[in-house]
Short mmCIF file of C-alpha atoms in Angstrom, two decimals:
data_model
loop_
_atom_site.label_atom_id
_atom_site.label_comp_id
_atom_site.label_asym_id
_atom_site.label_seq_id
_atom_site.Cartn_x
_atom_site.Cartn_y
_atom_site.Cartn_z
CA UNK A 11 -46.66 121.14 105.59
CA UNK A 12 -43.11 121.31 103.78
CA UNK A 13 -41.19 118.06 104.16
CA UNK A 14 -38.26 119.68 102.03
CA UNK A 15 -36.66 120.67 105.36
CA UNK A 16 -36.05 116.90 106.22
CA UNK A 17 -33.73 117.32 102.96
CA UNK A 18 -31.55 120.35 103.88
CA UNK A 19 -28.11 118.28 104.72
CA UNK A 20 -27.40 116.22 102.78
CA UNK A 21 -26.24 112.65 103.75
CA UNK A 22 -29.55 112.76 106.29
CA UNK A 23 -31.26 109.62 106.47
CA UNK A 24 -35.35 109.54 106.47
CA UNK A 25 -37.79 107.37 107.19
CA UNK A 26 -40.68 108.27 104.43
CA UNK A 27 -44.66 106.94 103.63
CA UNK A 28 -44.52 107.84 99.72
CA UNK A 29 -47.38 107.56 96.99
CA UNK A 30 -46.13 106.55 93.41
CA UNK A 31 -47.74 108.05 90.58
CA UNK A 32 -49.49 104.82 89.95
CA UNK A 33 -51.04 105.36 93.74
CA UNK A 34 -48.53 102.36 95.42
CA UNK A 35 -48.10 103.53 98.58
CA UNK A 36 -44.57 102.50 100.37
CA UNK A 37 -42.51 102.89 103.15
CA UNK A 38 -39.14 103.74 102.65
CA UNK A 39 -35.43 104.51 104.75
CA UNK A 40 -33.39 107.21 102.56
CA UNK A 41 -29.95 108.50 102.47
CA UNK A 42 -30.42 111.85 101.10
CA UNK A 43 -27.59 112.88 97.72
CA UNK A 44 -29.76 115.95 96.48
CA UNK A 45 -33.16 118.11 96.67
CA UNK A 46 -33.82 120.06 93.61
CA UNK A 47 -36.51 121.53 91.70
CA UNK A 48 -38.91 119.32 93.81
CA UNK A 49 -37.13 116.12 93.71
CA UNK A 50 -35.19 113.96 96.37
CA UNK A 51 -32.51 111.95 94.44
CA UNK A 52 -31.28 109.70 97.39
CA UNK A 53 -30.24 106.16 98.00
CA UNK A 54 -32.99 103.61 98.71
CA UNK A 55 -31.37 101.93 101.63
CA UNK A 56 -34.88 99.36 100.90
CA UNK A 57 -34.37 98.73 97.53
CA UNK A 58 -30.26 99.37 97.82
CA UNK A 59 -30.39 101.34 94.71
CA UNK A 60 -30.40 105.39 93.74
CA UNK A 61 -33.92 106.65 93.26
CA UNK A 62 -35.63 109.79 93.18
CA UNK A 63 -38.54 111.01 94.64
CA UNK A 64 -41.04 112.97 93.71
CA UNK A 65 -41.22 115.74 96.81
CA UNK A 66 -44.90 116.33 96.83
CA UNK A 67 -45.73 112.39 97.09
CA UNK A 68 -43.63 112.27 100.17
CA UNK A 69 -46.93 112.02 102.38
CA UNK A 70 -44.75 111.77 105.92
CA UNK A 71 -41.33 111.88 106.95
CA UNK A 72 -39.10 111.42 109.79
CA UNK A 73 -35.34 112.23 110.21
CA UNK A 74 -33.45 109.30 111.33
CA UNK A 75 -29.92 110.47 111.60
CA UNK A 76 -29.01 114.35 110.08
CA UNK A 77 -25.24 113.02 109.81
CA UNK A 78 -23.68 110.29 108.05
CA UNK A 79 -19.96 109.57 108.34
#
């Protein structure tokens, strides 16, 4: 399962279960800025910072809202 289609417009918002690379797992609402070579850079609406994400640690995801305005 690809979860990069989730990513395709950007300004989506997602709902994600993601593994760190120490093994934390977290839940997490994103607003989506970029996909690229495997990565989600997007706005941790949880943490209310920029982050990126590692694509293949994204476990599950679920679109929210596919516009924001």
């Amino acid at each position: 399962m690809t979860l990069e289609k989730w990513f395709k417009s950007i300004g989506c918002v997602v709902d994600m279960i993601y593994m760190s690379r120490k093994g934390k797992f977290t839940k997490r609402r994103i607003r989506v800025i970029s996909v690229r070579n495997g990565y989600v850079r997007a706005f941790c609406i949880n943490s209310g910072a920029q982050r990126v994400f590692l694509i293949e640690n994204m476990l599950a995801a679920e679109l929210v809202r596919s516009n924001v305005s």
